[in-house]
Structure formats: C-alpha cells, structure tokens
PDB file of C-alpha atoms in Angstrom:
ATOM      1  CA  UNK A 222     -20.587  -1.776 -22.165  1.00  0.00           C
ATOM      2  CA  UNK A 223     -22.049   1.487 -21.586  1.00  0.00           C
ATOM      3  CA  UNK A 224     -21.256   1.510 -16.850  1.00  0.00           C
ATOM      4  CA  UNK A 225     -19.833  -0.602 -15.088  1.00  0.00           C
ATOM      5  CA  UNK A 226     -22.466  -3.341 -12.808  1.00  0.00           C
ATOM      6  CA  UNK A 227     -21.797  -2.746  -9.058  1.00  0.00           C
ATOM      7  CA  UNK A 228     -22.476  -5.369  -7.476  1.00  0.00           C
ATOM      8  CA  UNK A 229     -22.254  -7.346  -3.578  1.00  0.00           C
ATOM      9  CA  UNK A 230     -20.814  -9.110  -2.828  1.00  0.00           C
ATOM     10  CA  UNK A 231     -21.394  -9.666   1.448  1.00  0.00           C
ATOM     11  CA  UNK A 232     -22.316 -13.695   0.436  1.00  0.00           C
ATOM     12  CA  UNK A 233     -19.002 -14.386  -0.757  1.00  0.00           C
ATOM     13  CA  UNK A 234     -17.616 -12.572   2.202  1.00  0.00           C
ATOM     14  CA  UNK A 235     -19.335 -14.099   5.006  1.00  0.00           C
ATOM     15  CA  UNK A 236     -19.728 -17.439   3.147  1.00  0.00           C
ATOM     16  CA  UNK A 237     -23.351 -17.927   3.069  1.00  0.00           C
ATOM     17  CA  UNK A 238     -26.473 -18.495   0.960  1.00  0.00           C
ATOM     18  CA  UNK A 239     -26.299 -16.522  -2.291  1.00  0.00           C
ATOM     19  CA  UNK A 240     -22.613 -17.283  -3.373  1.00  0.00           C
ATOM     20  CA  UNK A 241     -23.421 -19.207  -6.320  1.00  0.00           C
ATOM     21  CA  UNK A 242     -25.881 -15.977  -7.597  1.00  0.00           C
ATOM     22  CA  UNK A 243     -23.152 -12.955  -6.900  1.00  0.00           C
ATOM     23  CA  UNK A 244     -20.504 -16.007  -8.825  1.00  0.00           C
ATOM     24  CA  UNK A 245     -23.299 -15.599 -11.757  1.00  0.00           C
ATOM     25  CA  UNK A 246     -22.807 -11.692 -11.458  1.00  0.00           C
ATOM     26  CA  UNK A 247     -18.790 -11.610 -11.791  1.00  0.00           C
ATOM     27  CA  UNK A 248     -18.881 -13.840 -13.987  1.00  0.00           C
ATOM     28  CA  UNK A 249     -21.313 -11.612 -16.649  1.00  0.00           C
ATOM     29  CA  UNK A 250     -19.183  -8.211 -15.549  1.00  0.00           C
ATOM     30  CA  UNK A 251     -16.002 -10.570 -16.289  1.00  0.00           C
ATOM     31  CA  UNK A 252     -16.925 -11.156 -19.958  1.00  0.00           C
ATOM     32  CA  UNK A 253     -18.715  -8.365 -20.302  1.00  0.00           C
ATOM     33  CA  UNK A 254     -16.091  -5.836 -19.497  1.00  0.00           C
ATOM     34  CA  UNK A 255     -13.477  -6.861 -17.416  1.00  0.00           C
ATOM     35  CA  UNK A 256     -14.853  -4.629 -14.795  1.00  0.00           C
ATOM     36  CA  UNK A 257     -17.140  -4.107 -11.500  1.00  0.00           C
ATOM     37  CA  UNK A 258     -17.344  -2.029  -8.255  1.00  0.00           C
ATOM     38  CA  UNK A 259     -17.727  -4.143  -4.954  1.00  0.00           C
ATOM     39  CA  UNK A 260     -19.730  -3.024  -2.358  1.00  0.00           C
ATOM     40  CA  UNK A 261     -21.003  -5.238   0.893  1.00  0.00           C
ATOM     41  CA  UNK A 262     -17.250  -5.816   0.732  1.00  0.00           C
ATOM     42  CA  UNK A 263     -16.427  -5.606   5.312  1.00  0.00           C
ATOM     43  CA  UNK A 264     -13.335  -3.255   4.665  1.00  0.00           C
ATOM     44  CA  UNK A 265     -13.637  -1.247   7.479  1.00  0.00           C
ATOM     45  CA  UNK A 266     -14.084   2.535   7.259  1.00  0.00           C
ATOM     46  CA  UNK A 267     -12.374   3.663   9.713  1.00  0.00           C
ATOM     47  CA  UNK A 268      -9.356   2.068   8.225  1.00  0.00           C
ATOM     48  CA  UNK A 269      -9.971   3.462   4.671  1.00  0.00           C
ATOM     49  CA  UNK A 270      -9.705   7.050   6.091  1.00  0.00           C
ATOM     50  CA  UNK A 271      -6.843   6.933   8.124  1.00  0.00           C
ATOM     51  CA  UNK A 272      -5.110   5.373   4.576  1.00  0.00           C
ATOM     52  CA  UNK A 273      -6.182   8.526   2.899  1.00  0.00           C
ATOM     53  CA  UNK A 274      -5.297  10.722   5.762  1.00  0.00           C
ATOM     54  CA  UNK A 275      -2.292   9.345   6.249  1.00  0.00           C
ATOM     55  CA  UNK A 276      -1.365   9.023   3.026  1.00  0.00           C
ATOM     56  CA  UNK A 277      -1.973  12.691   2.149  1.00  0.00           C
ATOM     57  CA  UNK A 278       0.174  13.960   4.966  1.00  0.00           C
ATOM     58  CA  UNK A 279       2.867  11.531   3.634  1.00  0.00           C
ATOM     59  CA  UNK A 280       2.838  14.075   0.087  1.00  0.00           C
ATOM     60  CA  UNK A 281       2.041  16.785   1.727  1.00  0.00           C
ATOM     61  CA  UNK A 282       5.903  16.143   2.883  1.00  0.00           C
ATOM     62  CA  UNK A 283       8.705  18.515   1.239  1.00  0.00           C
ATOM     63  CA  UNK A 284      10.181  16.534  -1.589  1.00  0.00           C
ATOM     64  CA  UNK A 285      14.073  15.532  -0.341  1.00  0.00           C
ATOM     65  CA  UNK A 286      11.588  14.067   3.380  1.00  0.00           C
ATOM     66  CA  UNK A 287       9.867  11.808   0.878  1.00  0.00           C
ATOM     67  CA  UNK A 288      12.863  10.831  -1.027  1.00  0.00           C
ATOM     68  CA  UNK A 289      14.049   9.564   2.186  1.00  0.00           C
ATOM     69  CA  UNK A 290      12.353   6.183   0.985  1.00  0.00           C
ATOM     70  CA  UNK A 291      13.136   6.560  -2.433  1.00  0.00           C
ATOM     71  CA  UNK A 292      13.116   3.115  -4.763  1.00  0.00           C
ATOM     72  CA  UNK A 293      16.148   2.950  -5.376  1.00  0.00           C
ATOM     73  CA  UNK A 294      16.817   2.028  -1.732  1.00  0.00           C
ATOM     74  CA  UNK A 295      14.252  -1.048  -2.082  1.00  0.00           C
ATOM     75  CA  UNK A 296      16.674  -2.949  -4.124  1.00  0.00           C
ATOM     76  CA  UNK A 297      14.824  -5.871  -5.525  1.00  0.00           C
ATOM     77  CA  UNK A 298      11.983  -5.258  -3.461  1.00  0.00           C
ATOM     78  CA  UNK A 299      11.282  -2.874  -5.387  1.00  0.00           C
ATOM     79  CA  UNK A 300       8.991  -0.543  -2.778  1.00  0.00           C
ATOM     80  CA  UNK A 301       9.556   2.737  -1.203  1.00  0.00           C
ATOM     81  CA  UNK A 302       8.390   6.522  -3.537  1.00  0.00           C
ATOM     82  CA  UNK A 303       9.071   8.275  -7.090  1.00  0.00           C
ATOM     83  CA  UNK A 304       8.722  11.286  -8.102  1.00  0.00           C
ATOM     84  CA  UNK A 305       6.733  12.889 -10.115  1.00  0.00           C
ATOM     85  CA  UNK A 306       6.800  11.699 -14.150  1.00  0.00           C
ATOM     86  CA  UNK A 307       9.465   8.494 -12.562  1.00  0.00           C
ATOM     87  CA  UNK A 308       7.113   5.747 -13.370  1.00  0.00           C
ATOM     88  CA  UNK A 309       6.218   5.835 -17.449  1.00  0.00           C
ATOM     89  CA  UNK A 310       3.504   3.657 -18.935  1.00  0.00           C
ATOM     90  CA  UNK A 311       4.415   2.467 -22.833  1.00  0.00           C
ATOM     91  CA  UNK A 312       7.498   4.554 -22.590  1.00  0.00           C
ATOM     92  CA  UNK A 313       5.510   7.968 -21.607  1.00  0.00           C
ATOM     93  CA  UNK A 314       5.931   9.534 -18.115  1.00  0.00           C
ATOM     94  CA  UNK A 315       2.940   9.667 -16.039  1.00  0.00           C
ATOM     95  CA  UNK A 316       1.891  12.408 -14.258  1.00  0.00           C
ATOM     96  CA  UNK A 317       1.642  11.222 -10.944  1.00  0.00           C
ATOM     97  CA  UNK A 318       3.805  10.543  -7.519  1.00  0.00           C
ATOM     98  CA  UNK A 319       3.354   7.538  -5.132  1.00  0.00           C
ATOM     99  CA  UNK A 320       4.366   4.737  -3.024  1.00  0.00           C
ATOM    100  CA  UNK A 321       5.128   1.215  -3.498  1.00  0.00           C
ATOM    101  CA  UNK A 322       5.137  -1.663  -1.065  1.00  0.00           C
ATOM    102  CA  UNK A 323       3.977  -5.420  -0.837  1.00  0.00           C
ATOM    103  CA  UNK A 324       3.370  -8.394   1.610  1.00  0.00           C
ATOM    104  CA  UNK A 325       5.906  -7.504   4.742  1.00  0.00           C
ATOM    105  CA  UNK A 326       8.628 -10.163   4.475  1.00  0.00           C
ATOM    106  CA  UNK A 327      11.490 -11.216   6.922  1.00  0.00           C
ATOM    107  CA  UNK A 328      14.857 -11.241   5.586  1.00  0.00           C
ATOM    108  CA  UNK A 329      14.889 -15.063   6.859  1.00  0.00           C
ATOM    109  CA  UNK A 330      12.406 -15.356   4.279  1.00  0.00           C
ATOM    110  CA  UNK A 331      12.533 -18.491   1.270  1.00  0.00           C
ATOM    111  CA  UNK A 332      12.336 -16.148  -1.459  1.00  0.00           C
ATOM    112  CA  UNK A 333      14.333 -12.758   0.747  1.00  0.00           C
ATOM    113  CA  UNK A 334      17.239 -14.970   1.013  1.00  0.00           C
ATOM    114  CA  UNK A 335      17.447 -16.359  -2.218  1.00  0.00           C
ATOM    115  CA  UNK A 336      17.480 -12.686  -3.338  1.00  0.00           C
ATOM    116  CA  UNK A 337      14.277 -12.711  -5.822  1.00  0.00           C
ATOM    117  CA  UNK A 338      12.491  -9.234  -7.137  1.00  0.00           C
ATOM    118  CA  UNK A 339       9.998  -7.816  -5.619  1.00  0.00           C
ATOM    119  CA  UNK A 340       9.794  -9.941  -2.385  1.00  0.00           C
ATOM    120  CA  UNK A 341      11.275  -8.411   1.368  1.00  0.00           C
ATOM    121  CA  UNK A 342      10.481  -5.487   3.455  1.00  0.00           C
ATOM    122  CA  UNK A 343       9.076  -2.548   2.728  1.00  0.00           C
ATOM    123  CA  UNK A 344       9.954   1.147   3.007  1.00  0.00           C
ATOM    124  CA  UNK A 345       8.335   2.805   5.786  1.00  0.00           C
ATOM    125  CA  UNK A 346       8.192   6.920   6.017  1.00  0.00           C
ATOM    126  CA  UNK A 347       9.237   8.939   9.646  1.00  0.00           C
ATOM    127  CA  UNK A 348       6.295  10.598   8.903  1.00  0.00           C
ATOM    128  CA  UNK A 349       3.783   9.758   9.252  1.00  0.00           C
ATOM    129  CA  UNK A 350       4.546   6.763  11.891  1.00  0.00           C
ATOM    130  CA  UNK A 351       1.024   5.129  11.608  1.00  0.00           C
ATOM    131  CA  UNK A 352       1.606   5.187   7.990  1.00  0.00           C
ATOM    132  CA  UNK A 353       3.354   1.827   8.627  1.00  0.00           C
ATOM    133  CA  UNK A 354       1.112  -0.057  11.088  1.00  0.00           C
ATOM    134  CA  UNK A 355      -2.235   1.870   8.698  1.00  0.00           C
ATOM    135  CA  UNK A 356      -0.586   0.238   5.527  1.00  0.00           C
ATOM    136  CA  UNK A 357      -0.169  -3.146   6.374  1.00  0.00           C
ATOM    137  CA  UNK A 358      -3.812  -3.863   8.187  1.00  0.00           C
ATOM    138  CA  UNK A 359      -4.916  -2.694   5.005  1.00  0.00           C
ATOM    139  CA  UNK A 360      -2.513  -5.179   3.499  1.00  0.00           C
ATOM    140  CA  UNK A 361      -4.417  -7.575   5.592  1.00  0.00           C
ATOM    141  CA  UNK A 362      -7.518  -7.519   5.116  1.00  0.00           C
ATOM    142  CA  UNK A 363      -7.538  -6.604   0.876  1.00  0.00           C
ATOM    143  CA  UNK A 364      -5.796  -9.611   1.185  1.00  0.00           C
ATOM    144  CA  UNK A 365      -9.272 -11.414   2.969  1.00  0.00           C
ATOM    145  CA  UNK A 366     -11.568  -9.734   0.179  1.00  0.00           C
ATOM    146  CA  UNK A 367      -9.130 -11.390  -2.832  1.00  0.00           C
ATOM    147  CA  UNK A 368      -9.136 -14.514  -1.863  1.00  0.00           C
ATOM    148  CA  UNK A 369     -12.940 -14.029  -1.509  1.00  0.00           C
ATOM    149  CA  UNK A 370     -13.656 -12.759  -4.820  1.00  0.00           C
ATOM    150  CA  UNK A 371     -11.440 -14.603  -6.611  1.00  0.00           C
ATOM    151  CA  UNK A 372     -13.853 -18.035  -4.985  1.00  0.00           C
ATOM    152  CA  UNK A 373     -16.452 -16.127  -6.689  1.00  0.00           C
ATOM    153  CA  UNK A 374     -14.977 -15.833  -9.847  1.00  0.00           C
ATOM    154  CA  UNK A 375     -13.655 -19.741  -9.810  1.00  0.00           C
ATOM    155  CA  UNK A 376     -17.916 -20.170  -8.213  1.00  0.00           C
ATOM    156  CA  UNK A 377     -18.373 -18.408 -12.242  1.00  0.00           C
ATOM    157  CA  UNK A 378     -16.707 -20.316 -14.487  1.00  0.00           C
ATOM    158  CA  UNK A 379     -17.822 -23.665 -13.008  1.00  0.00           C
ATOM    159  CA  UNK A 380     -14.420 -24.376 -10.931  1.00  0.00           C
ATOM    160  CA  UNK A 381     -14.533 -25.539  -7.093  1.00  0.00           C
ATOM    161  CA  UNK A 382     -14.275 -22.468  -4.754  1.00  0.00           C
ATOM    162  CA  UNK A 383     -10.474 -23.427  -3.562  1.00  0.00           C
ATOM    163  CA  UNK A 384      -9.509 -23.808  -6.914  1.00  0.00           C
ATOM    164  CA  UNK A 385      -7.134 -20.236  -7.354  1.00  0.00           C
ATOM    165  CA  UNK A 386      -6.141 -20.764  -3.080  1.00  0.00           C
ATOM    166  CA  UNK A 387      -5.231 -24.445  -4.698  1.00  0.00           C
ATOM    167  CA  UNK A 388      -2.864 -23.744  -7.563  1.00  0.00           C
ATOM    168  CA  UNK A 389      -2.058 -20.048  -7.594  1.00  0.00           C
ATOM    169  CA  UNK A 390      -3.246 -17.817  -4.209  1.00  0.00           C
ATOM    170  CA  UNK A 391      -2.550 -19.943  -1.153  1.00  0.00           C
ATOM    171  CA  UNK A 392       0.228 -17.978  -1.132  1.00  0.00           C
ATOM    172  CA  UNK A 393      -0.926 -14.861  -3.065  1.00  0.00           C
ATOM    173  CA  UNK A 394       2.268 -12.002  -4.543  1.00  0.00           C
ATOM    174  CA  UNK A 395       0.766  -8.986  -3.130  1.00  0.00           C
ATOM    175  CA  UNK A 396       1.358  -5.255  -4.104  1.00  0.00           C
ATOM    176  CA  UNK A 397       0.469  -2.340  -3.170  1.00  0.00           C
ATOM    177  CA  UNK A 398       0.169   1.110  -4.512  1.00  0.00           C
ATOM    178  CA  UNK A 399      -0.501   4.558  -2.936  1.00  0.00           C
ATOM    179  CA  UNK A 400      -0.572   7.136  -5.983  1.00  0.00           C
ATOM    180  CA  UNK A 401      -0.694  11.192  -6.356  1.00  0.00           C
ATOM    181  CA  UNK A 402      -1.921  13.092  -8.982  1.00  0.00           C
ATOM    182  CA  UNK A 403      -1.359  16.788  -8.275  1.00  0.00           C
ATOM    183  CA  UNK A 404      -2.976  19.129  -9.653  1.00  0.00           C
ATOM    184  CA  UNK A 405      -1.772  19.525 -13.198  1.00  0.00           C
ATOM    185  CA  UNK A 406      -4.274  22.650 -15.015  1.00  0.00           C
ATOM    186  CA  UNK A 407      -1.994  23.073 -17.903  1.00  0.00           C
ATOM    187  CA  UNK A 408      -1.730  19.274 -18.710  1.00  0.00           C
ATOM    188  CA  UNK A 409      -1.013  18.704 -22.519  1.00  0.00           C
ATOM    189  CA  UNK A 410      -3.222  16.892 -24.059  1.00  0.00           C
ATOM    190  CA  UNK A 411      -1.818  14.030 -24.576  1.00  0.00           C
ATOM    191  CA  UNK A 412      -0.355  13.679 -21.284  1.00  0.00           C
ATOM    192  CA  UNK A 413      -2.276  10.714 -18.722  1.00  0.00           C
ATOM    193  CA  UNK A 414      -1.921  10.299 -15.185  1.00  0.00           C
ATOM    194  CA  UNK A 415      -1.522   6.717 -16.175  1.00  0.00           C
ATOM    195  CA  UNK A 416      -1.443   6.001 -19.978  1.00  0.00           C
ATOM    196  CA  UNK A 417      -3.794   2.906 -21.421  1.00  0.00           C
ATOM    197  CA  UNK A 418      -3.073  -0.099 -20.031  1.00  0.00           C
ATOM    198  CA  UNK A 419      -3.901  -2.917 -19.002  1.00  0.00           C
ATOM    199  CA  UNK A 420      -2.881  -4.764 -15.070  1.00  0.00           C
ATOM    200  CA  UNK A 421      -0.676  -7.621 -15.656  1.00  0.00           C
ATOM    201  CA  UNK A 422      -2.405 -10.553 -12.451  1.00  0.00           C
ATOM    202  CA  UNK A 423      -5.258 -11.466 -11.587  1.00  0.00           C
ATOM    203  CA  UNK A 424      -7.611  -9.336  -9.871  1.00  0.00           C
ATOM    204  CA  UNK A 425      -6.902  -5.260  -8.851  1.00  0.00           C
ATOM    205  CA  UNK A 426      -8.979  -3.731  -5.905  1.00  0.00           C
ATOM    206  CA  UNK A 427      -9.195   0.028  -6.420  1.00  0.00           C
ATOM    207  CA  UNK A 428      -9.851   2.440  -3.904  1.00  0.00           C
ATOM    208  CA  UNK A 429     -10.618   5.911  -5.099  1.00  0.00           C
ATOM    209  CA  UNK A 430     -10.915   9.340  -3.469  1.00  0.00           C
ATOM    210  CA  UNK A 431     -13.496  10.748  -4.668  1.00  0.00           C
ATOM    211  CA  UNK A 432     -12.430  12.929  -7.489  1.00  0.00           C
ATOM    212  CA  UNK A 433     -12.748  10.439  -9.706  1.00  0.00           C
ATOM    213  CA  UNK A 434     -10.092   9.917 -13.133  1.00  0.00           C
ATOM    214  CA  UNK A 435     -10.516   6.695 -14.291  1.00  0.00           C
ATOM    215  CA  UNK A 436     -11.550   5.460 -17.512  1.00  0.00           C
ATOM    216  CA  UNK A 437     -12.159   2.563 -18.816  1.00  0.00           C
ATOM    217  CA  UNK A 438     -12.227   1.171 -22.630  1.00  0.00           C
ATOM    218  CA  UNK A 439     -15.115   0.050 -24.276  1.00  0.00           C
ATOM    219  CA  UNK A 440     -16.615  -0.962 -27.494  1.00  0.00           C
ATOM    220  CA  UNK A 441     -18.076   2.644 -27.929  1.00  0.00           C
ATOM    221  CA  UNK A 442     -15.284   4.645 -26.401  1.00  0.00           C
ATOM    222  CA  UNK A 443     -13.738   5.232 -23.244  1.00  0.00           C
ATOM    223  CA  UNK A 444     -16.070   6.151 -20.013  1.00  0.00           C
ATOM    224  CA  UNK A 445     -15.427   7.168 -16.690  1.00  0.00           C
ATOM    225  CA  UNK A 446     -15.034   4.763 -13.481  1.00  0.00           C
ATOM    226  CA  UNK A 447     -16.922   7.060 -11.418  1.00  0.00           C
ATOM    227  CA  UNK A 448     -16.244   7.124  -7.274  1.00  0.00           C
ATOM    228  CA  UNK A 449     -18.860   5.509  -5.529  1.00  0.00           C
ATOM    229  CA  UNK A 450     -18.591   6.261  -1.986  1.00  0.00           C
ATOM    230  CA  UNK A 451     -18.052   3.226   0.231  1.00  0.00           C
ATOM    231  CA  UNK A 452     -16.994   0.724  -2.962  1.00  0.00           C
ATOM    232  CA  UNK A 453     -13.744  -0.488  -4.200  1.00  0.00           C
ATOM    233  CA  UNK A 454     -13.507  -0.615  -8.204  1.00  0.00           C
ATOM    234  CA  UNK A 455     -12.051  -3.979  -9.424  1.00  0.00           C
ATOM    235  CA  UNK A 456     -10.649  -5.117 -12.517  1.00  0.00           C
ATOM    236  CA  UNK A 457      -9.030  -8.444 -13.941  1.00  0.00           C
ATOM    237  CA  UNK A 458      -5.615  -8.687 -15.265  1.00  0.00           C
ATOM    238  CA  UNK A 459      -3.839 -10.317 -17.971  1.00  0.00           C
ATOM    239  CA  UNK A 460      -3.250 -13.550 -15.752  1.00  0.00           C
ATOM    240  CA  UNK A 461      -7.013 -13.968 -15.586  1.00  0.00           C
ATOM    241  CA  UNK A 462      -7.858 -13.545 -19.233  1.00  0.00           C
ATOM    242  CA  UNK A 463      -4.607 -16.300 -20.333  1.00  0.00           C
ATOM    243  CA  UNK A 464      -6.330 -18.454 -17.488  1.00  0.00           C
ATOM    244  CA  UNK A 465      -9.564 -18.185 -19.187  1.00  0.00           C
ATOM    245  CA  UNK A 466      -8.263 -18.673 -22.519  1.00  0.00           C
ATOM    246  CA  UNK A 467      -9.688 -14.972 -23.242  1.00  0.00           C
ATOM    247  CA  UNK A 468     -13.561 -15.712 -22.165  1.00  0.00           C
ATOM    248  CA  UNK A 469     -12.715 -12.823 -19.145  1.00  0.00           C
ATOM    249  CA  UNK A 470     -10.745 -10.062 -20.579  1.00  0.00           C
ATOM    250  CA  UNK A 471      -8.089  -7.137 -19.212  1.00  0.00           C
ATOM    251  CA  UNK A 472      -9.612  -3.773 -20.260  1.00  0.00           C
ATOM    252  CA  UNK A 473      -7.411  -1.726 -21.262  1.00  0.00           C
ATOM    253  CA  UNK A 474      -7.793   1.731 -18.597  1.00  0.00           C
ATOM    254  CA  UNK A 475      -5.791   4.825 -17.861  1.00  0.00           C
ATOM    255  CA  UNK A 476      -6.172   8.094 -15.549  1.00  0.00           C
ATOM    256  CA  UNK A 477      -6.958  11.763 -16.771  1.00  0.00           C
ATOM    257  CA  UNK A 478      -4.763  13.577 -15.810  1.00  0.00           C
ATOM    258  CA  UNK A 479      -6.127  16.005 -12.318  1.00  0.00           C
ATOM    259  CA  UNK A 480      -7.749  18.723 -13.473  1.00  0.00           C
ATOM    260  CA  UNK A 481      -9.348  20.003  -9.731  1.00  0.00           C
ATOM    261  CA  UNK A 482      -6.842  19.182  -6.679  1.00  0.00           C
ATOM    262  CA  UNK A 483      -4.534  16.346  -5.915  1.00  0.00           C
ATOM    263  CA  UNK A 484      -5.927  13.140  -5.862  1.00  0.00           C
ATOM    264  CA  UNK A 485      -5.444  10.157  -4.105  1.00  0.00           C
ATOM    265  CA  UNK A 486      -5.820   6.271  -5.623  1.00  0.00           C
ATOM    266  CA  UNK A 487      -5.186   3.028  -4.199  1.00  0.00           C
ATOM    267  CA  UNK A 488      -4.891  -0.142  -6.297  1.00  0.00           C
ATOM    268  CA  UNK A 489      -3.941  -3.344  -4.639  1.00  0.00           C
ATOM    269  CA  UNK A 490      -2.774  -6.123  -7.162  1.00  0.00           C
ATOM    270  CA  UNK A 491      -3.754  -9.465  -5.535  1.00  0.00           C
ATOM    271  CA  UNK A 492      -1.690 -11.892  -7.890  1.00  0.00           C
ATOM    272  CA  UNK A 493      -0.649 -15.452  -8.285  1.00  0.00           C
ATOM    273  CA  UNK A 494       2.661 -16.748  -6.960  1.00  0.00           C
ATOM    274  CA  UNK A 495       5.679 -15.597  -8.522  1.00  0.00           C
ATOM    275  CA  UNK A 496       6.750 -18.848  -9.366  1.00  0.00           C
ATOM    276  CA  UNK A 497       3.282 -20.518 -10.652  1.00  0.00           C
ATOM    277  CA  UNK A 498       2.665 -21.209 -14.349  1.00  0.00           C
ATOM    278  CA  UNK A 499      -0.320 -20.130 -14.866  1.00  0.00           C
ATOM    279  CA  UNK A 500      -2.049 -22.745 -17.216  1.00  0.00           C
ATOM    280  CA  UNK A 501      -5.617 -22.791 -19.019  1.00  0.00           C
ATOM    281  CA  UNK A 502      -8.851 -23.731 -18.226  1.00  0.00           C
ATOM    282  CA  UNK A 503      -9.716 -24.024 -21.547  1.00  0.00           C
ATOM    283  CA  UNK A 504      -9.633 -23.537 -25.171  1.00  0.00           C
ATOM    284  CA  UNK A 505      -8.410 -20.248 -26.042  1.00  0.00           C
ATOM    285  CA  UNK A 506     -10.610 -17.829 -28.105  1.00  0.00           C
ATOM    286  CA  UNK A 507      -9.720 -16.250 -31.122  1.00  0.00           C
ATOM    287  CA  UNK A 508      -6.336 -14.442 -30.420  1.00  0.00           C
ATOM    288  CA  UNK A 509      -7.200 -10.609 -29.460  1.00  0.00           C
ATOM    289  CA  UNK A 510      -3.248  -9.238 -29.525  1.00  0.00           C
ATOM    290  CA  UNK A 511      -4.097  -6.645 -32.805  1.00  0.00           C
ATOM    291  CA  UNK A 512      -7.284  -4.958 -30.418  1.00  0.00           C
ATOM    292  CA  UNK A 513      -4.907  -5.512 -27.334  1.00  0.00           C
ATOM    293  CA  UNK A 514      -3.501  -1.777 -26.307  1.00  0.00           C
ATOM    294  CA  UNK A 515       0.484  -3.340 -26.469  1.00  0.00           C
ATOM    295  CA  UNK A 516       0.313  -6.393 -29.204  1.00  0.00           C
ATOM    296  CA  UNK A 517       1.672  -8.638 -27.484  1.00  0.00           C
ATOM    297  CA  UNK A 518      -1.211 -12.347 -26.523  1.00  0.00           C
ATOM    298  CA  UNK A 519      -0.759 -12.811 -22.907  1.00  0.00           C
ATOM    299  CA  UNK A 520      -2.456 -16.666 -24.921  1.00  0.00           C
ATOM    300  CA  UNK A 521       1.174 -17.140 -26.565  1.00  0.00           C
ATOM    301  CA  UNK A 522       3.563 -16.114 -23.375  1.00  0.00           C
ATOM    302  CA  UNK A 523       5.299 -19.122 -21.425  1.00  0.00           C
ATOM    303  CA  UNK A 524       6.987 -19.088 -18.599  1.00  0.00           C
ATOM    304  CA  UNK A 525       5.657 -18.351 -14.981  1.00  0.00           C
ATOM    305  CA  UNK A 526       3.987 -15.116 -13.247  1.00  0.00           C
ATOM    306  CA  UNK A 527       7.399 -13.896 -12.325  1.00  0.00           C
ATOM    307  CA  UNK A 528       8.550 -14.617 -15.644  1.00  0.00           C
ATOM    308  CA  UNK A 529       5.662 -12.750 -16.808  1.00  0.00           C
ATOM    309  CA  UNK A 530       5.298  -9.956 -14.274  1.00  0.00           C
ATOM    310  CA  UNK A 531       9.461  -8.578 -14.869  1.00  0.00           C
ATOM    311  CA  UNK A 532       9.145  -8.134 -18.316  1.00  0.00           C
ATOM    312  CA  UNK A 533       6.820  -5.372 -17.575  1.00  0.00           C
ATOM    313  CA  UNK A 534       8.065  -4.274 -14.961  1.00  0.00           C
ATOM    314  CA  UNK A 535      11.179  -3.506 -16.035  1.00  0.00           C
ATOM    315  CA  UNK A 536       9.561  -1.286 -18.900  1.00  0.00           C
ATOM    316  CA  UNK A 537       8.337   1.425 -15.543  1.00  0.00           C
ATOM    317  CA  UNK A 538      11.429   2.254 -14.782  1.00  0.00           C
ATOM    318  CA  UNK A 539      13.527   1.583 -16.799  1.00  0.00           C
ATOM    319  CA  UNK A 540      16.943   2.670 -14.734  1.00  0.00           C
ATOM    320  CA  UNK A 541      15.963   1.106 -11.634  1.00  0.00           C
ATOM    321  CA  UNK A 542      14.899  -2.126 -13.830  1.00  0.00           C
ATOM    322  CA  UNK A 543      19.198  -1.700 -15.382  1.00  0.00           C
ATOM    323  CA  UNK A 544      19.850  -1.160 -11.922  1.00  0.00           C
ATOM    324  CA  UNK A 545      18.240  -4.264  -9.134  1.00  0.00           C
ATOM    325  CA  UNK A 546      16.651  -6.837 -11.232  1.00  0.00           C
TER     326      UNK A 546
END
C-alpha cells in the first residue's frame, strides 16, 4: 500500500446503476489497506462548514466554559467534553481535547431506561447554541451515508445489499466525536495526537480539516492520509475484520501532534447494534494477533458488540469507566 483509493460513491448514494462497480472498488480497498476516501457522498457542504465554524467557536472558549459539559456529567451515556490529555490510547495520554456525542435518545427509550452504557441524551454547550442543531443534522446525514456504504460493502462480499441492515445496523450504534489537536510545536518525539490503534466497530467516516495529521500503517511503513477537499476518509473496524474472517483488515492508524496550528477532526462511527452478536460469514484466515497493535485477536472474542466495546473504552478513560460503567 503506497496510496489510498479515492472512490466516487454517487451510484451507491443515489441507488442508481453502477453500484456493483463501486462495490468492487470498496472491496478492493478493504482488502488492500482498510482505508479509502469517498467523494460524491451527498453530504451538504454548508452543513460541514457550519460544523467546522461552530466547533472552533466551542474550543476557543475558556476551559471553565468547556468544562460545564464535562463527561462526568454525561453518566452512562458517555457524552460531553474532555480536556487535553484526559483520553488515553494504549495507556498514554493523547495530545487532544474533544467532545463526545451519540444518537440523541429520550429518557423513555428502552435502552436508556435499562441504563445501557453509551445510550442517552447528549450534552450540548450553551455556546455556541447552534452546535446542537448542527450536530444532530450531521448525525442524520452521516447515518444515511453509513447505511449506503455498508450496502456497498455487502455487495463487495457477494451478499445482499441489506445484509448488514437486516442483522446488525437496522438500529446502529452511532457515536460521534469532535477532536481539537492544539498547536504543540515542542511535542516529544514519542507523543501523539492519537496513538496507534484500530477502530472497534464496522465503519468510521472521518471529516478532516485542511491541516492533516492522520497516518495509516502499511507493509512498507506509515503513510499520510492527507486531506482531500470534498471527501471523507473511511476505514473499517474490528467488527468488519471479524465478520469477514480477516479478509477485510482493520488497519492501525495514528495522528501526529499538530505543529502548524490547532487542528480539528470529526470521526463518525457507524457500528453494530449494542446487543448484536457479530458472526463471521466465512472461515477465519490465519490469526494475525502478532501483527496487531494490541496483540489481541478479534476472531476469538465471544459476546455482543457491546461487550467488546466496553472492554475497549474502559481503558480510554479508566477513571470515568470505573465510576459510570
């Protein structure tokens, strides 16, 4: 892998002819490196501009204002703001601050009434007040795109377009982050905006600003996933690796510290339902635990996606995890 494919997904988004050709491109990208850019996605440019402007307005505030919606106030819903250094990757603090969001659920939702982790209402800031509406609109747009991309991935595997929706994502677990990587020109060589990791679920759809910093591990070393205007960069997660028996690999990636200015990114996670038991559609290939960043096999795990996810996120915020999970 020396480059990352750019795929025009217009036929998938529109449901028009050409879907199978796009699906073949998606399958090739998933087999080769697990990363790809999408254009022709149909997500409104104006909505994306508003999201960027309002995100910057939030992070430009004094720390005390941001901490009004700190994550400890989000309880088991796991929502809100965390300051620089609070989030860990592989036990080391990341050089970023951020906001955690998810699907907006009312108090009478069955999973909220049951106290299911990662389900509930979001914490939105008082300023900018417009961020609430923008985030909810963006979540709806990206959820629609997630369904269409997973339909294409199903076709790439020789499965019906509705395979994932019928089994795992009819009611997907939707998680969304807004990250700010502050300018850190003197960052130590062994520090990272986000350390090496793989994502946990099915599909990540990432909006980047113009500064870049995302790197993807390849057989020949780390390569940059530079921002491409009008695109999202997508990658598959551990559950798609598991489901395909390792044919589609969840590829390790990381983020460099920002040395040229404050950098924003917006990762959106389109994941199986919390209670879903992700079952492989074929025989697992040779176990790759020795090549994985965490030396763990996604193919040997037993349990629901929620079980898998909770074992992972409890290590990201260990103190908060002990209190609310």
